[in-house]
Coordinates of C-alpha atoms in Angstrom, one line a residue:
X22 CA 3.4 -9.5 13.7
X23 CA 5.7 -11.8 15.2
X24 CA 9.4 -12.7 13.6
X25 CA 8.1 -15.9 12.2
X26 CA 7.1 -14.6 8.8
X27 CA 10.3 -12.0 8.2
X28 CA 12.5 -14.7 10.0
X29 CA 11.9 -17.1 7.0
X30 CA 14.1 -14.7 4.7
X31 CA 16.9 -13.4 6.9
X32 CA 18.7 -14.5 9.9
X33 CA 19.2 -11.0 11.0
X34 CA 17.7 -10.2 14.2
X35 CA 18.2 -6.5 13.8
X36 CA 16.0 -6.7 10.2
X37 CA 13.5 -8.6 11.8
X38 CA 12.7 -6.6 14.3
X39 CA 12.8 -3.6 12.1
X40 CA 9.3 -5.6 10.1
X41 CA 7.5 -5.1 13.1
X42 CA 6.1 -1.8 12.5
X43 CA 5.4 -1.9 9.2
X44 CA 4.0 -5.9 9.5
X45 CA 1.3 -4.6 12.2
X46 CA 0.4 -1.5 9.8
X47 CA -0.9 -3.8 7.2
X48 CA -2.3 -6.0 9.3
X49 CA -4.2 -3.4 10.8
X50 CA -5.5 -2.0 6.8
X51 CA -6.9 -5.7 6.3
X52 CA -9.9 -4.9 7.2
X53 CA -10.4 -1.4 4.9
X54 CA -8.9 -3.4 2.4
X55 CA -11.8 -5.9 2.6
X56 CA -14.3 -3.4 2.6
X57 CA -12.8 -1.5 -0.5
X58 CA -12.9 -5.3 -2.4
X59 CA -16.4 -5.9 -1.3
X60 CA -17.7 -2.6 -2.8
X61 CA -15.7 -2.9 -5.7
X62 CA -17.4 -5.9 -6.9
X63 CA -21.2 -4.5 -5.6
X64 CA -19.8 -1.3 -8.2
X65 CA -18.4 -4.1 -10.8
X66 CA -21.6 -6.4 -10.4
X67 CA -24.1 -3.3 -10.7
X68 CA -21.9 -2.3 -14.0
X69 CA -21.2 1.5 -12.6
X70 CA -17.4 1.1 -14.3
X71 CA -17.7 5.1 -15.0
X72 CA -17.7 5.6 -10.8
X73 CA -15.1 3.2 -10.3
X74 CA -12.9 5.0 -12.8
X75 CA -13.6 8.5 -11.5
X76 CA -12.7 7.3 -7.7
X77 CA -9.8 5.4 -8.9
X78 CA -8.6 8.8 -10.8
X79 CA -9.2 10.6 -7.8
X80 CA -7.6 8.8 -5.3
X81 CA -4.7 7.5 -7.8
X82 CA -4.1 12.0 -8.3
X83 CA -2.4 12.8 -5.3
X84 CA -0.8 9.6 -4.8
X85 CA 0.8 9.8 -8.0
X86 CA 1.7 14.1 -7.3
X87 CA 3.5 13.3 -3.8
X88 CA 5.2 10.0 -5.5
X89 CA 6.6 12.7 -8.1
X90 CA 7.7 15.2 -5.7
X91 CA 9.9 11.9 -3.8
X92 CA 11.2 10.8 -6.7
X93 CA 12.7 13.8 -7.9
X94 CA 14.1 14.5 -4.7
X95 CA 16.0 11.1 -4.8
X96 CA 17.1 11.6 -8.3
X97 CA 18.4 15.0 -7.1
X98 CA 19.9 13.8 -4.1
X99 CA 21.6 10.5 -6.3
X100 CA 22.5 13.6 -8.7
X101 CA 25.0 15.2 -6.0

């Protein structure tokens, strides 16, 4: 994750180097992403919608509980 791709929207070297990090994390997830696409359309092609709702449920749950729990810490902390 070089500075090519952040340096086409700033000029700030600082900011750039700062995209590292999180640049190399996705880049690293692209190949779990591709497996998660690949079964999704074996699921989606085999017609089992009820299992892909059910795992999307499931994983969506605790995602959406510890996206609650920051939220309302930033609206508290905006609050003060």
């Amino acid at each position: 994750a070089g500075p090519a791709l952040p340096g086409l929207f700033t000029d700030d070297a600082a900011l750039v180097e700062s995209t590292r990090g999180p640049l190399r994390l996705v880049a690293a997830l692209q190949p779990l992403n591709a497996a998660v696409f690949v079964g999704d359309g074996v699921l989606q092609g085999a017609a089992d919608f009820d299992y892909l709702a059910t795992a999307m449920a499931a994983s969506a749950a605790p995602a959406l509980l510890l996206l609650s729990r920051v939220g309302s810490g930033v609206e508290t902390s905006l609050a003060a």
